[in-house]
């Protein structure tokens, strides 16, 4: 890959489920969307957890197995290579670790990380799960039941402030594979500075990105992101 001619000072990539689709992980709102077997409120809310923790644990144990079996695709790898040329922050809505496994070094997970558990009593007690499931009765030293370290619908997004500060300083911004229908993550687009170059890589350009002047690259991520990275480095 050639050296970049133009030097961007802060490149931010907002990713969604679409960047992991070609790694075999289902998106949420596509025709065969992940929620198909469940309604989101059945498995991804604090009410669901309090009502039926076993179903919630089973749902995330199954998704965690799928994440472990998945591999980063060319889109994840191309974003990692971008870091050799510009400061890059990945702000992801995804709970998989494919960006990290592809080599990205600064990844902000707005919605948590499926390979981690945390105590329902002590949010600072986090456990890396490696190849383990979370079962009813798995407790932290203070006796709190372990739960997926996921931000459920209706819960606050701890990384949002840091993400907002970084986006507000961006001079290059791209959204890859997100329908931009979930807040507060989608509101990051409103913080993209006026002068910032902005792109959306997604076969279906979300209306909000179109209305904010994003240049559309209507390709699947594994094809569109490497093409886009080459373009950014050739500027
Ligand atoms: N390459 C690029 N984009 C793709 C691909 C692909 N191969 N396949 C699908 N897409 C696009 C779709 O066009 C859509 O715009 O990815 C997007 C997926 O949108 P969603 O399924 O809504 O996923 P996302 O935007 O990440 O959802 C946000 O919603 O349910 C919550 O917490 C969950 O983090 C998730 C959040």
XYZ file of C-alpha atoms and ligand atoms in Angstrom:
271
model
C 0.000 0.000 0.000
C 1.511 3.375 -1.012
C 2.198 6.149 1.529
C -0.626 8.648 1.953
C -0.077 12.023 0.253
C -2.617 13.896 2.391
C -2.321 13.487 6.133
C -5.587 13.331 8.053
C -5.317 14.236 11.726
C -8.282 12.248 13.148
C -10.021 9.557 11.155
C -13.175 8.100 12.740
C -14.975 5.045 11.407
C -18.443 4.279 12.807
C -19.189 0.611 12.143
C -22.334 -1.454 12.465
C -23.427 -5.035 11.960
C -22.983 -4.728 8.182
C -19.171 -4.777 8.441
C -19.338 -8.209 10.091
C -22.060 -9.609 7.789
C -19.517 -11.125 5.367
C -17.785 -12.725 8.337
C -21.005 -14.691 8.835
C -22.508 -12.662 11.695
C -26.127 -11.672 11.060
C -27.219 -8.044 10.947
C -30.186 -6.934 13.033
C -32.633 -5.460 10.564
C -31.942 -7.401 7.383
C -34.536 -9.823 5.972
C -33.070 -12.722 7.947
C -32.189 -10.380 10.828
C -30.651 -11.714 14.006
C -33.708 -10.836 15.990
C -35.729 -13.241 13.837
C -35.842 -15.818 16.557
C -36.515 -13.202 19.216
C -37.875 -9.709 19.611
C -35.085 -7.388 20.841
C -37.044 -6.598 24.001
C -37.142 -10.346 24.768
C -33.390 -10.753 24.963
C -31.596 -7.393 24.928
C -33.134 -5.295 27.700
C -32.796 -5.099 31.475
C -36.472 -6.104 31.721
C -35.740 -9.292 29.754
C -32.797 -9.998 32.069
C -34.888 -9.600 35.187
C -37.801 -11.581 33.710
C -35.951 -14.483 32.096
C -32.155 -14.469 32.634
C -31.777 -18.051 31.349
C -33.138 -17.117 27.896
C -30.924 -14.017 27.788
C -27.821 -16.055 28.770
C -28.657 -18.729 26.137
C -29.120 -16.056 23.433
C -25.743 -14.443 24.150
C -23.927 -17.781 24.665
C -25.067 -18.798 21.164
C -24.030 -15.436 19.630
C -20.664 -15.647 21.427
C -20.018 -19.063 19.833
C -20.796 -17.557 16.426
C -18.383 -14.669 17.076
C -15.597 -17.071 18.068
C -16.158 -19.059 14.860
C -16.105 -15.888 12.715
C -12.999 -14.371 11.142
C -12.285 -10.710 10.321
C -12.953 -9.908 6.647
C -11.129 -7.611 4.203
C -13.030 -4.593 5.537
C -11.731 -5.084 9.090
C -8.210 -5.636 7.754
C -8.257 -2.566 5.512
C -9.312 -0.364 8.451
C -6.454 -1.770 10.525
C -4.003 -0.947 7.717
C -5.300 2.649 7.619
C -3.765 3.080 11.085
C -0.299 2.833 9.500
C -0.999 6.180 7.811
C -3.388 8.253 9.960
C -4.630 8.343 13.572
C -7.756 6.127 13.405
C -10.466 5.494 15.990
C -13.026 2.792 15.311
C -16.324 3.587 17.041
C -18.307 0.392 16.730
C -21.864 -0.605 17.610
C -20.758 -4.225 17.229
C -20.071 -6.422 20.226
C -17.768 -8.791 18.319
C -13.945 -8.557 18.486
C -13.299 -8.686 14.738
C -11.784 -5.182 14.603
C -9.315 -6.124 17.341
C -8.501 -9.462 15.721
C -7.837 -7.632 12.420
C -5.305 -5.442 14.237
C -7.197 -2.207 14.968
C -5.677 -0.716 18.095
C -8.192 1.965 19.113
C -11.715 0.505 19.208
C -14.561 2.051 21.189
C -17.432 -0.381 21.765
C -20.590 1.690 22.246
C -22.764 -1.370 22.908
C -20.300 -3.491 24.895
C -18.279 -6.612 24.149
C -19.802 -10.093 23.933
C -16.556 -11.849 24.916
C -16.681 -10.144 28.331
C -18.987 -10.638 31.301
C -19.617 -8.259 34.155
C -21.220 -8.548 37.568
C -24.808 -7.334 37.776
C -23.815 -5.968 41.203
C -20.344 -4.521 40.538
C -20.045 -2.978 37.014
C -16.261 -2.688 37.520
C -15.989 -6.474 37.929
C -15.372 -7.657 34.330
C -14.332 -11.161 33.299
C -12.880 -12.107 29.882
C -14.781 -15.238 28.880
C -12.235 -16.785 26.433
C -14.160 -19.953 25.410
C -16.593 -20.015 28.309
C -20.351 -19.451 28.443
C -22.093 -17.564 31.227
C -24.395 -19.822 33.255
C -26.970 -19.089 35.944
C -25.075 -19.193 39.262
C -21.796 -17.804 37.805
C -21.149 -15.087 40.370
C -18.574 -12.391 41.084
C -16.717 -12.479 44.444
C -19.391 -10.159 45.847
C -22.093 -12.633 44.865
C -23.489 -10.754 41.871
C -24.659 -12.914 38.951
C -22.426 -12.479 35.901
C -24.204 -10.959 32.876
C -23.047 -10.218 29.316
C -20.981 -6.997 29.218
C -23.475 -5.621 26.692
C -25.337 -2.294 26.716
C -28.987 -3.328 26.528
C -31.823 -1.214 25.129
C -32.669 1.449 27.670
C -29.276 1.308 29.412
C -26.818 4.221 29.300
C -23.953 4.111 26.744
C -20.790 4.730 28.859
C -18.461 5.280 25.853
C -20.756 7.860 24.219
C -19.027 10.941 25.695
C -15.584 9.811 24.530
C -16.987 8.912 21.095
C -18.678 12.308 20.758
C -15.443 14.138 21.635
C -13.480 12.176 19.039
C -16.083 12.638 16.280
C -16.162 16.391 16.952
C -12.412 16.465 16.095
C -12.618 14.307 12.959
C -11.372 15.458 9.571
C -12.199 12.120 7.971
C -15.365 10.173 8.899
C -16.887 7.030 7.438
C -19.881 4.959 8.471
C -19.681 1.302 7.441
C -22.615 -1.106 7.630
C -25.060 0.634 9.932
C -28.715 1.476 9.345
C -28.248 4.376 11.800
C -31.565 3.571 13.458
C -30.354 3.172 17.042
C -29.636 6.115 19.345
C -27.575 7.609 20.785
C -25.010 5.992 18.388
C -26.714 7.387 15.277
C -26.596 10.921 16.706
C -22.815 10.897 16.221
C -23.421 11.850 12.590
C -24.775 15.212 13.773
C -21.399 15.899 15.427
C -19.300 15.408 12.279
C -17.612 18.803 11.703
C -18.611 20.853 8.668
C -15.169 20.566 7.004
C -14.862 16.816 7.609
C -14.675 14.492 4.586
C -17.534 12.000 4.987
C -18.345 8.668 3.377
C -20.871 5.859 3.832
C -19.958 2.331 2.740
C -23.152 0.290 2.604
C -25.182 -1.293 -0.238
C -28.168 0.716 1.081
C -27.231 4.301 2.017
C -29.171 5.262 5.172
C -31.343 8.356 4.573
C -29.733 10.223 7.486
C -26.291 9.863 5.903
C -27.644 11.053 2.547
C -29.230 14.120 4.153
C -25.910 15.025 5.810
C -23.997 14.984 2.529
C -22.196 11.661 2.944
C -20.615 10.345 -0.240
C -22.066 6.885 -0.850
C -19.944 3.855 -1.748
C -22.797 1.381 -2.382
C -20.733 -1.803 -2.054
C -20.513 -4.645 0.456
C -17.935 -3.764 3.115
C -15.337 -6.381 2.171
C -15.169 -4.804 -1.308
C -16.035 -1.167 -0.558
C -13.756 -0.547 2.435
C -10.483 -1.649 0.771
C -11.415 0.476 -2.314
C -12.177 3.453 -0.048
C -8.935 3.029 1.946
C -6.914 2.981 -1.292
C -8.704 6.212 -2.365
C -7.928 7.910 0.966
C -4.263 6.940 0.731
C -3.997 8.138 -2.869
C -5.319 11.638 -2.058
N -21.578 -4.602 3.803
C -21.906 -3.358 4.232
N -23.105 -3.045 4.788
C -23.998 -4.049 4.885
C -23.737 -5.371 4.452
C -22.468 -5.623 3.888
N -22.134 -6.840 3.439
N -24.858 -6.117 4.684
C -25.769 -5.289 5.272
N -25.257 -4.054 5.370
C -25.868 -2.850 5.946
C -27.370 -2.752 5.817
O -27.711 -2.118 4.582
C -27.710 -1.858 7.013
O -27.597 -0.491 6.663
O -25.598 -2.897 7.333
C -26.618 -2.210 8.034
C -27.105 -3.096 9.149
O -28.039 -2.371 9.909
P -28.578 -3.014 11.294
O -28.905 -4.457 11.072
O -29.626 -2.088 11.796
O -27.298 -2.974 12.244
P -26.756 -1.755 13.100
O -26.973 -0.461 12.395
O -25.366 -2.111 13.489
O -27.683 -1.813 14.423
C -27.317 -0.915 15.464
O -29.000 -1.918 16.844
O -30.037 -3.805 17.604
C -29.130 -2.835 17.949
O -27.357 -3.034 19.467
C -27.765 -3.430 18.201
O -25.605 -2.485 17.663
C -26.899 -2.782 17.137
C -27.650 -1.529 16.787
